[in-house]
Coordinates of C-alpha atoms in Angstrom, one line a residue:
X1 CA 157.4 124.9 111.1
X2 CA 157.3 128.4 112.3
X3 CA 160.8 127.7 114.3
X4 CA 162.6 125.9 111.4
X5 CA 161.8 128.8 108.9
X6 CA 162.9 131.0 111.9
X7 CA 166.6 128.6 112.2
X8 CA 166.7 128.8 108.3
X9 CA 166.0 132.8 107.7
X10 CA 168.9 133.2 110.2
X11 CA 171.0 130.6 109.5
X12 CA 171.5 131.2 106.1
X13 CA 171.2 134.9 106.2
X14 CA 174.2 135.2 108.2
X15 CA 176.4 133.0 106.8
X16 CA 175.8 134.5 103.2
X17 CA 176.0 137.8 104.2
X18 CA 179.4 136.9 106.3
X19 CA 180.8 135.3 102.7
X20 CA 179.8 138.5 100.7
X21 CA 181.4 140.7 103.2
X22 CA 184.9 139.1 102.5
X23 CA 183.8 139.7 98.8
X24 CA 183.0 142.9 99.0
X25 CA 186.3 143.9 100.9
X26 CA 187.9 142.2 98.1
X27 CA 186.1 144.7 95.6
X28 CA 186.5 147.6 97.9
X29 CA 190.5 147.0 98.0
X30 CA 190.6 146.8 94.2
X31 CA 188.3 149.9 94.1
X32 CA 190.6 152.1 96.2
X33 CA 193.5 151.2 94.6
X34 CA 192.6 151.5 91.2
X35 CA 189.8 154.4 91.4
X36 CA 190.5 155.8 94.3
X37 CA 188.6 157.3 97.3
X38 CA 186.9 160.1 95.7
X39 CA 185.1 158.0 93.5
X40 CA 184.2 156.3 96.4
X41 CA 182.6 159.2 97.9
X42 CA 180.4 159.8 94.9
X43 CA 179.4 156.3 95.4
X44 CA 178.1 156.9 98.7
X45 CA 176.3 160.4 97.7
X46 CA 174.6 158.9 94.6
X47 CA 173.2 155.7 97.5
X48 CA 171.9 158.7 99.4
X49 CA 170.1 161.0 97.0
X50 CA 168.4 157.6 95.6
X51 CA 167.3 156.7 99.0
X52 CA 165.7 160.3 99.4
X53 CA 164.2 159.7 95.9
X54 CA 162.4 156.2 96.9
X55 CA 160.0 158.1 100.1
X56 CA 157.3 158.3 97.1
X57 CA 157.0 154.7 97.1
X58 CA 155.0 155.5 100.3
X59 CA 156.4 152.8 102.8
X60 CA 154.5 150.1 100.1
X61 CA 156.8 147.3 100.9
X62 CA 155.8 147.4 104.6
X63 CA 152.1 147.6 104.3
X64 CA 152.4 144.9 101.5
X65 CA 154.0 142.5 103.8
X66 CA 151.8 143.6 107.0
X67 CA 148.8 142.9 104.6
X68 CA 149.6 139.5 103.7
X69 CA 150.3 138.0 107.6
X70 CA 146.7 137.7 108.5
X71 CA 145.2 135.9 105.1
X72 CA 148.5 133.8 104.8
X73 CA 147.8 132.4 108.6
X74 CA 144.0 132.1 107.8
X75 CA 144.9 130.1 103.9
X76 CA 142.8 132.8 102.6
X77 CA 144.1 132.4 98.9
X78 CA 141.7 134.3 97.0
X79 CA 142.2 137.5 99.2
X80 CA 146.7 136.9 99.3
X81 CA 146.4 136.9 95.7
X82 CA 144.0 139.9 95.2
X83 CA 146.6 141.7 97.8
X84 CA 149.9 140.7 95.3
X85 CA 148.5 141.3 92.2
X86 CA 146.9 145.3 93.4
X87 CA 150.8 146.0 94.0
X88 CA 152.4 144.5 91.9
X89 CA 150.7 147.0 89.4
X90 CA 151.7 150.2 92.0
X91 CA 155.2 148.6 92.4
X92 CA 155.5 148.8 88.5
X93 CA 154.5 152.0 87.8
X94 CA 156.7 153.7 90.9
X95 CA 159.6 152.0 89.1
X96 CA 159.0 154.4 86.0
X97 CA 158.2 157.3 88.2
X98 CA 161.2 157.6 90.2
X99 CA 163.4 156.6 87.4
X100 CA 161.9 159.4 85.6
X101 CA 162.3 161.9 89.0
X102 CA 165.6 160.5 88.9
X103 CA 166.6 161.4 85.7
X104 CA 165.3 165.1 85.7
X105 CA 167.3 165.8 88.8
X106 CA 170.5 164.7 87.1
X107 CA 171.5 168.2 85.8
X108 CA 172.1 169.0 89.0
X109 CA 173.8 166.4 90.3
X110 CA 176.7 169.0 91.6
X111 CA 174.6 171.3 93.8
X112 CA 175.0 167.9 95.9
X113 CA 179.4 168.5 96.1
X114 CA 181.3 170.7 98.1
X115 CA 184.0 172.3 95.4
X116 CA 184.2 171.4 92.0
X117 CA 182.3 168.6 90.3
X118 CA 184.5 167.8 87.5
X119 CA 186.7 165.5 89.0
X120 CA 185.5 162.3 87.9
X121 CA 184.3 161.5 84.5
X122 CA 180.8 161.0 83.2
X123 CA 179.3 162.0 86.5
X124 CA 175.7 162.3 85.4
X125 CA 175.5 158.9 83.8
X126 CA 176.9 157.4 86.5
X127 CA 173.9 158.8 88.6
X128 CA 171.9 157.3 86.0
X129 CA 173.1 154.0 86.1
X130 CA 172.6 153.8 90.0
X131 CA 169.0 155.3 89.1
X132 CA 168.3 152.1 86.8
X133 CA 169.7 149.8 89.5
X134 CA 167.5 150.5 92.5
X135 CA 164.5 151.5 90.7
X136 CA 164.5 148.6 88.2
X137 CA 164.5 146.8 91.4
X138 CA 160.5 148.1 92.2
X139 CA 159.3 145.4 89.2
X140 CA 160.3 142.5 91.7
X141 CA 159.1 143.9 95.0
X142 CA 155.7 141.7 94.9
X143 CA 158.0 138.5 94.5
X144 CA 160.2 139.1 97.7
X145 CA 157.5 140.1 100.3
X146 CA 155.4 136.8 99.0
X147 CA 159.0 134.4 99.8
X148 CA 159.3 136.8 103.0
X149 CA 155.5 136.6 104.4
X150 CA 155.3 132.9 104.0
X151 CA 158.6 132.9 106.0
X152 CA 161.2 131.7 103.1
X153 CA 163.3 134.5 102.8
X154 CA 166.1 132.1 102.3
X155 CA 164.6 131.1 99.0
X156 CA 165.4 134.8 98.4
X157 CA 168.8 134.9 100.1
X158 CA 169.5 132.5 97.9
X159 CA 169.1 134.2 94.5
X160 CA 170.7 137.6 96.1
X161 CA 174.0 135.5 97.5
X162 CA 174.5 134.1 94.0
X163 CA 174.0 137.5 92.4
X164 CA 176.4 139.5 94.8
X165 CA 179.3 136.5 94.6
X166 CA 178.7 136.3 90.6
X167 CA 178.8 140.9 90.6
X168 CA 181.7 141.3 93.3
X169 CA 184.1 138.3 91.0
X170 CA 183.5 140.0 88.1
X171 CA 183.6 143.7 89.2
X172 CA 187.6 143.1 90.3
X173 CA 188.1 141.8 87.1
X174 CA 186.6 144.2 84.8
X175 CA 188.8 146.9 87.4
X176 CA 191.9 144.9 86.7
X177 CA 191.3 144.8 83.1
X178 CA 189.5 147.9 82.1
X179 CA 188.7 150.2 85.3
X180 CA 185.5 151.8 83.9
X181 CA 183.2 153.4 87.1
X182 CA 180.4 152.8 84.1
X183 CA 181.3 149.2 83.1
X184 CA 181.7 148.7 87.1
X185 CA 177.9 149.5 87.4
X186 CA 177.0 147.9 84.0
X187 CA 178.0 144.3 85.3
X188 CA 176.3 144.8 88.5
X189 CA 172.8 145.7 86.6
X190 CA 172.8 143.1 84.2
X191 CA 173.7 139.9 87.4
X192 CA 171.0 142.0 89.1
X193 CA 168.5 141.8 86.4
X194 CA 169.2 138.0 85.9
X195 CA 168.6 136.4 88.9
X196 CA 165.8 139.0 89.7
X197 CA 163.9 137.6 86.8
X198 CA 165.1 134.3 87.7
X199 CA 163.5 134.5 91.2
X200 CA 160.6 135.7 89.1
X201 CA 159.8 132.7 87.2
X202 CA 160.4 131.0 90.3
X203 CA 158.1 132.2 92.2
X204 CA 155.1 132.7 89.8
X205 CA 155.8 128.7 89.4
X206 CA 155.6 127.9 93.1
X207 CA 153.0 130.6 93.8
X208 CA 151.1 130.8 90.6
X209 CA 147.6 131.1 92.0
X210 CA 148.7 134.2 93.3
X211 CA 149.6 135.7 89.6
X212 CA 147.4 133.7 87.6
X213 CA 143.9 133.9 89.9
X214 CA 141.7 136.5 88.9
X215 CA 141.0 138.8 92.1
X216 CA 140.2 142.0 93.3
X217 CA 139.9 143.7 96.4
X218 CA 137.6 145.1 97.8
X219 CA 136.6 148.9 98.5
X220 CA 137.2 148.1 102.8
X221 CA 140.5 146.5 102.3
X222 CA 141.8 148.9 100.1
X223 CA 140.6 151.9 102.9
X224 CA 142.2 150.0 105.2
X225 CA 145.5 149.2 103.1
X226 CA 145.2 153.1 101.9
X227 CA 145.3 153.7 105.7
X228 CA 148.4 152.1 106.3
X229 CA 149.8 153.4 103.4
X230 CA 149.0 157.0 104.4
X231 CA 150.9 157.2 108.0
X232 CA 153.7 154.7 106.3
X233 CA 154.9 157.4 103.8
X234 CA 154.9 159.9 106.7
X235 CA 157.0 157.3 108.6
X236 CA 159.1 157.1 105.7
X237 CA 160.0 160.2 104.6
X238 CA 161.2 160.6 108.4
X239 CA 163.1 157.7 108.3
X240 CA 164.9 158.9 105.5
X241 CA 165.5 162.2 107.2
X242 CA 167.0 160.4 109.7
X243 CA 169.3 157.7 108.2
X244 CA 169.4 158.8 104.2
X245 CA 170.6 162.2 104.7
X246 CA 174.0 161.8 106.7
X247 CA 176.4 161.2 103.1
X248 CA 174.7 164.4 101.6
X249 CA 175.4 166.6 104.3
X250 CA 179.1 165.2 104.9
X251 CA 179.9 165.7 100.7
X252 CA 178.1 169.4 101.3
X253 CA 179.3 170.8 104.4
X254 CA 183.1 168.0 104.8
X255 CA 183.9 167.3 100.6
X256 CA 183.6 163.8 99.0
X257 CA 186.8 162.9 99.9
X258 CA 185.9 162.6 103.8
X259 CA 182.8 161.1 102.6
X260 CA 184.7 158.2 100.7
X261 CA 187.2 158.1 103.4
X262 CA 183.9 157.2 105.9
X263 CA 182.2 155.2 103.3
X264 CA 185.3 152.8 104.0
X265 CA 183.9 152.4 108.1
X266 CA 180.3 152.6 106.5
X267 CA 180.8 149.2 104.9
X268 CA 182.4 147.4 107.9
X269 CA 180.3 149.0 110.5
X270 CA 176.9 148.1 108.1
X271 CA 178.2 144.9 107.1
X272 CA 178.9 143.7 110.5
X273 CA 175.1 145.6 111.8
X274 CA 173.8 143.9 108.6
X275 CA 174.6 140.7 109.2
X276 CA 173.4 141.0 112.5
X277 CA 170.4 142.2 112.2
X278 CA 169.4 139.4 109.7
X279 CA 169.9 137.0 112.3
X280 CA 167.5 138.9 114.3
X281 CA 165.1 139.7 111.7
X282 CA 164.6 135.8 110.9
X283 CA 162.0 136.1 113.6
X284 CA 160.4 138.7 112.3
X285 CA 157.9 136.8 109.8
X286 CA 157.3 134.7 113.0
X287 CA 156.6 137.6 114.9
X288 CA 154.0 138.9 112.9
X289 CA 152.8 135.1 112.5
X290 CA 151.7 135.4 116.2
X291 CA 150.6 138.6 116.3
X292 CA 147.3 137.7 113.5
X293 CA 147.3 134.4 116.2
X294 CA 147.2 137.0 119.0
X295 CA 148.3 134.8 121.9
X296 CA 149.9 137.3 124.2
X297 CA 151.5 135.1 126.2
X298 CA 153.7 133.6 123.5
X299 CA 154.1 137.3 121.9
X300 CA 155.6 138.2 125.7
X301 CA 157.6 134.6 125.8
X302 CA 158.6 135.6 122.1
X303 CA 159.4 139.1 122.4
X304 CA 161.5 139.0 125.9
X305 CA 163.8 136.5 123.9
X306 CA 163.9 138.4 121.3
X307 CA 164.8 141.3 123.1
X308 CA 167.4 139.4 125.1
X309 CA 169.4 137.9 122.2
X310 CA 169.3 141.4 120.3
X311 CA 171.2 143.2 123.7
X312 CA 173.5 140.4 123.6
X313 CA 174.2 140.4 119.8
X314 CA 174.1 144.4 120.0
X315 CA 176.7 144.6 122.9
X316 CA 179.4 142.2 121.5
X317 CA 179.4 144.5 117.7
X318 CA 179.6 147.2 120.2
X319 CA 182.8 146.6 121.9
X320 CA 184.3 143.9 118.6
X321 CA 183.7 147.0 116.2
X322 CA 185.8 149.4 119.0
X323 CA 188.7 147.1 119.7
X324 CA 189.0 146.1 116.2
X325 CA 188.2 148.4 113.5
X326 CA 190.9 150.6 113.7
X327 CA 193.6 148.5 113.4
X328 CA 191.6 146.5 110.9
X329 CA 191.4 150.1 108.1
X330 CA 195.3 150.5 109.1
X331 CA 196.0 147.0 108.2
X332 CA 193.9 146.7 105.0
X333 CA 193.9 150.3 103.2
X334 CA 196.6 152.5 105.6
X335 CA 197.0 155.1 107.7
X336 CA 195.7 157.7 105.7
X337 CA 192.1 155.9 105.8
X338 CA 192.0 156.2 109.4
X339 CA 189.4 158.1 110.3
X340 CA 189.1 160.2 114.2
X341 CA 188.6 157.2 116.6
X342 CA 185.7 159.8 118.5
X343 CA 184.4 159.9 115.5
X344 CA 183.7 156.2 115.2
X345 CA 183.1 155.7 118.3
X346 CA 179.8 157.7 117.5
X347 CA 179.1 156.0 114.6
X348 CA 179.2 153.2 116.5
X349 CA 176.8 154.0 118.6
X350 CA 174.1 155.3 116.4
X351 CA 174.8 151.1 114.6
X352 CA 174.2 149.8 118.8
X353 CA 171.3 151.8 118.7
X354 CA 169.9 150.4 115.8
X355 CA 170.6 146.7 117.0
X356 CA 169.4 147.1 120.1
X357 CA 165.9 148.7 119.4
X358 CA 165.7 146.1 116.6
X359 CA 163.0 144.1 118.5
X360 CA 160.8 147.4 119.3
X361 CA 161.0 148.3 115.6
X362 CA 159.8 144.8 114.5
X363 CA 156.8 145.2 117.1
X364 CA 155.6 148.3 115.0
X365 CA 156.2 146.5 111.6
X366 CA 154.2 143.6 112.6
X367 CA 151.2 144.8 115.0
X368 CA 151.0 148.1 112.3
X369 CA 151.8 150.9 115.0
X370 CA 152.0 153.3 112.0
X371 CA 150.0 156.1 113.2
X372 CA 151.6 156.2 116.4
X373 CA 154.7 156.0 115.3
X374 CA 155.0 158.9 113.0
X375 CA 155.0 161.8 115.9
X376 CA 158.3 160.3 117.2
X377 CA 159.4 159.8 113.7
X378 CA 158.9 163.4 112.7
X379 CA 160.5 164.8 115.8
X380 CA 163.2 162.9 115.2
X381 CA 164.2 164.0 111.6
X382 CA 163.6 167.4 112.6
X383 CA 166.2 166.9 115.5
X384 CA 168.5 165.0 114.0
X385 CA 168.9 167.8 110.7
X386 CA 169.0 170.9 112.7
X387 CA 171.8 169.4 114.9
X388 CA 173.5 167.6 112.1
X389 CA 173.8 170.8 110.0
X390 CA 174.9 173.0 112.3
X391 CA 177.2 171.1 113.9
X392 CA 178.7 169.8 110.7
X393 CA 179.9 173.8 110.0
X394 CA 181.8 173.4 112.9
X395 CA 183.0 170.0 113.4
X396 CA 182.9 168.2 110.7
X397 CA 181.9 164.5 110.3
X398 CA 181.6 164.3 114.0
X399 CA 178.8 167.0 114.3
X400 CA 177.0 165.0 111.3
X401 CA 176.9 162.0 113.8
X402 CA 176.6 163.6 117.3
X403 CA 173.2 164.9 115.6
X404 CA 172.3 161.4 114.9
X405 CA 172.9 160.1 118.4
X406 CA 171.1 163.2 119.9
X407 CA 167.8 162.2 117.9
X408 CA 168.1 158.5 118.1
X409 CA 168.4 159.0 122.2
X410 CA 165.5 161.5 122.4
X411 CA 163.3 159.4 120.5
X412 CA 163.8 156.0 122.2
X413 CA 162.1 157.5 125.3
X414 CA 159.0 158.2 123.1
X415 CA 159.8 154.7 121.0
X416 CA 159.6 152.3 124.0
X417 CA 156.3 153.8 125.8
X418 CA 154.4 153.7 122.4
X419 CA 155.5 150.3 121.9
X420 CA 154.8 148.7 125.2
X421 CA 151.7 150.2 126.1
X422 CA 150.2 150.0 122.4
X423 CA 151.8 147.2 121.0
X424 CA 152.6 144.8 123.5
X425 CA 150.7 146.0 126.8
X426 CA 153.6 145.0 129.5
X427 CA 154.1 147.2 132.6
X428 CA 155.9 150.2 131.2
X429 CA 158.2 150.1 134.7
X430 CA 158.8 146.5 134.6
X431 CA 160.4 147.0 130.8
X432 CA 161.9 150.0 131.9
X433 CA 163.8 148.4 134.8
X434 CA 164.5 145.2 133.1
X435 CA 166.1 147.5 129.8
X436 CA 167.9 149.8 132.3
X437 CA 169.6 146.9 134.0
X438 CA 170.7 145.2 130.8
X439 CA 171.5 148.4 129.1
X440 CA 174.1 149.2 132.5
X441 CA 175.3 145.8 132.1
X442 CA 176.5 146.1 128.2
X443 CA 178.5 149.3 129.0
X444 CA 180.0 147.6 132.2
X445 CA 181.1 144.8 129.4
X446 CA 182.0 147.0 126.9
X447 CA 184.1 149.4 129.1
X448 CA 186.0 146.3 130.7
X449 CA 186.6 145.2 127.2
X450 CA 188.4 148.2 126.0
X451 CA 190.2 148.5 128.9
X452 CA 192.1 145.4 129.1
X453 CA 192.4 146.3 125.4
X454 CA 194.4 149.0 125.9
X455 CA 196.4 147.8 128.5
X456 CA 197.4 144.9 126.3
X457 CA 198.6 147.6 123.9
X458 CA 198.1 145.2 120.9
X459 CA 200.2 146.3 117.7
X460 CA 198.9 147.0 114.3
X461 CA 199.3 143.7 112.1
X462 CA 197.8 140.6 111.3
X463 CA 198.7 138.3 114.6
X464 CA 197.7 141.3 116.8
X465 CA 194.7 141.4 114.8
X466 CA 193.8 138.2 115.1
X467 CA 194.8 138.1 118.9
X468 CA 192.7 140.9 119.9
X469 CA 190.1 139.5 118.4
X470 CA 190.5 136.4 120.6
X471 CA 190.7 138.1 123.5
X472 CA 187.3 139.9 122.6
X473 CA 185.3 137.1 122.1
X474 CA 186.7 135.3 125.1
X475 CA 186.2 138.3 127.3
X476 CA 182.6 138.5 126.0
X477 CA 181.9 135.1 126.7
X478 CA 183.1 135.3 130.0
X479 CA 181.3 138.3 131.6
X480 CA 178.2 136.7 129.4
X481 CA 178.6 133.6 132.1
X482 CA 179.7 136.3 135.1
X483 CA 176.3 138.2 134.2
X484 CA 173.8 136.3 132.7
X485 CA 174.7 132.6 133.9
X486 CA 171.3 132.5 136.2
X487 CA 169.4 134.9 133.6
X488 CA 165.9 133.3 132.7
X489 CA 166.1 134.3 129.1
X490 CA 169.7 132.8 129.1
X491 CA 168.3 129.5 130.5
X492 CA 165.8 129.4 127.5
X493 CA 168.6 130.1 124.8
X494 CA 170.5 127.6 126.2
X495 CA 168.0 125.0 126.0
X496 CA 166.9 126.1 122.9
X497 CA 169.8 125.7 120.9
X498 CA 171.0 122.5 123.2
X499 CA 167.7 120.9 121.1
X500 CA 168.3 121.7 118.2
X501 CA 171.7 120.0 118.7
X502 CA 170.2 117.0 119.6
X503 CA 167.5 117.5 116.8
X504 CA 170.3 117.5 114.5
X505 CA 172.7 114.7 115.7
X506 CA 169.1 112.6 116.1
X507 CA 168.5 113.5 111.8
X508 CA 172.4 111.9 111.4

């Protein structure tokens, strides 16, 4: 069972997410064109300030789902329902409070902008409107992480996809018709709203012991819950520093207009990473499945292929995001949304990075490395502003990123010792060498890559798009087989997916 939710979280994760990309592109076109980049920009800073604003809900969503994999495996209902119901009631109540912090920060919404704020129209109830639509989101935390423990986040995919498709269609046409940034965001709350009380009813009907059962926890559990909770906001507050702060300093120390010009890349770049990482990420409930088992002999079988496929997936959006992505913006939006290709190619990194630690991340989620975390974390932020800002006086959007990149490769040291001595106790020099040599092996393929892309000198348009593209996937696929044709973890995949193939044409 544990494999087939696995197959379903990715499986339909990635295709929905691939089919609201090439909605969202369509939005994003009709956006630019009608709107403009600017506004795009204060799109972007508006994401980031609210992101800064959501730290007080103190990493909940993590130790809720972390709390739930140990009386889910054990069918200990009474306790999973004691555990939903205590935060549902904190999930509801941080709503209203960071609406409320939300709305008192809106005077001064400009200290945020380089220049003068008056350029687009009812600023501050636009930052009130994305205000409503995260935090209203808070009332309906409880209901994912329930879907997402028992591994069926699909169920929620489900209800997200239809929602996106249903806001992206009818975003373009409100633009066409009447292009209001405020009736824009006002269609996207109310589809929001919808389907997130449609999951609601869904799930109090599939799961209604868990709403319905009278239950309380007790004082132990919530120490130990408080305990989680206490090192998670730490841990959260420097992962905002480190991710949530990049659009704020860009629109402060660049101007909103470079900001919406890199919001363009942002939604590529994260699409493509996002979409990525919820194929790896199916495996996650799965993961933490084995960790309240604690067999560490499948965690090890579990976590090597894990590790495996997330270098693999990591390296090929490395080197397709390179060869394509700037003749992709030139093609769809112009030449004067073309951003420095250094510049990207930093960005770039900083999304590898993130893929390819993926599997060391979901190994502190599940085993609850909080506490030893949060040094790294901390370090990190600290790093990663001091270099970003002073960098950023003097080179622009590419100092903002180079500071990034310095604190993401500083802290992956730190990262990869805390996680394989505490949370998965392998031979730090056996991960070391095995990481090193597939970590030398992606840059050889991504370097060959881009070379024989630029001796093929492809030309901006759409059959040189879609040519370059070929030739990246069957370059990848080749140096996969040069490299990895004899690789144990490669052997596994193989045979893996060559069963599920039969498992399938068997069910015909």
């Amino acid at each position: 069972m544990r494999t087939i939710n696995s197959i379903l979280n990715s499986g339909f994760a990635v295709v929905s997410q691939f089919i609201i990309l090439i909605f969202a592109f369509i939005t994003r076109t009709v956006f630019i064109r009608i709107l403009g980049s600017e506004y795009l920009g204060f799109d972007a800073l508006f994401t980031n300030i609210l992101s800064i604003l959501s730290i007080v809900d103190l990493g909940l969503g993590t130790a809720l789902n972390f709390s739930l994999y140990s009386p889910i495996r054990n069918n200990e209902r009474q306790k999973v329902a004691a555990i939903v119901q205590y935060f549902k009631k904190i999930f509801c109540r941080l709503g209203v409070l960071l609406f409320i912090l939300a709305f008192c920060i809106t005077p001064f919404i400009g200290l945020f902008v380089k220049g003068s704020v008056n350029s687009i129209p009812y600023m501050q109830k636009v930052f009130v409107f994305y205000a409503f639509l995260t935090f209203s989101s808070y009332f309906f935390t409880d209901v994912r992480t329930v879907y997402y423990a028992h591994q069926q986040n699909y169920k929620v995919l489900m209800f997200d996809f239809s929602a996106k498709i249903f806001t992206k269609t009818l975003q373009v046409i409100i633009l066409l018709i009447h292009p209001s940034y405020l009736w824009y965001l006002g269609i996207e709350i109310m589809i929001t709203l919808f389907f997130n009380f449609r999951l609601m009813k869904k799930a109090h009907k599939e799961y209604s012991e868990f709403y319905t059962y009278p239950s309380e926890l007790k004082e132990d559990e919530r120490q130990t819950i408080f305990n989680d909770i206490k090192f998670l906001s730490l841990s959260k507050i420097a992962n905002v520093g480190i991710n949530g702060t990049d659009s704020i300093i860009i629109s402060k120390f660049v101007g909103t207009a470079a900001l919406g010009v890199y919001s363009n890349y942002f939604l590529i770049l994260s699409s493509a990473s996002n979409l990525l990482w919820s194929l790896l990420n199916g495996v996650v409930a799965s993961l933490g499945d084995l960790f309240a088992e604690n067999d560490s002999t499948k965690i090890h079988q579990i976590f090597n292929l894990y590790n495996f496929i997330s270098v693999q997936v990591s390296t090929f959006y490395a080197v397709a995001t390179i060869c394509l992505i700037q003749p992709f913006i030139h093609m769809w939006i112009g030449e004067n949304y073309v951003m420095s290709f250094t510049v990207v190619l930093v960005v770039i990194f900083n999304n590898y990075y993130g893929l390819v630690t993926a599997p060391l991340s979901n190994v502190i989620v599940t085993k609850g490395l909080f506490k030893q975390e949060l040094p790294i974390r901390l370090l990190q932020v600290v790093i990663n502003l001091v270099v970003s800002v002073v960098l950023a006086v003097n080179y622009g959007l590419l100092g903002v990123f180079v500071g990034t990149a310095v604190s993401n490769i500083i802290s992956y040291f730190l990262i990869v010792y805390m996680v394989v001595k505490s949370g998965l106790n392998l031979k730090l020099t056996d991960y070391i060498f095995k990481e090193v040599k597939y970590i030398i092996i992606s840059f050889l393929q991504i370097a060959a890559i881009c070379l024989l892309n630029q001796m093929l000198a492809f030309q901006y348009g759409i059959i040189s798009f879609i040519l370059n593209m070929c030739m990246v996937i069957v370059s990848f696929l080749l140096l996969e087989l040069l490299f990895y044709r004899k690789n144990a973890q490669m052997l596994v995949l193989v045979n893996i997916i060559k069963s599920q193939i039969g498992r399938y044409k068997g069910a015909k």
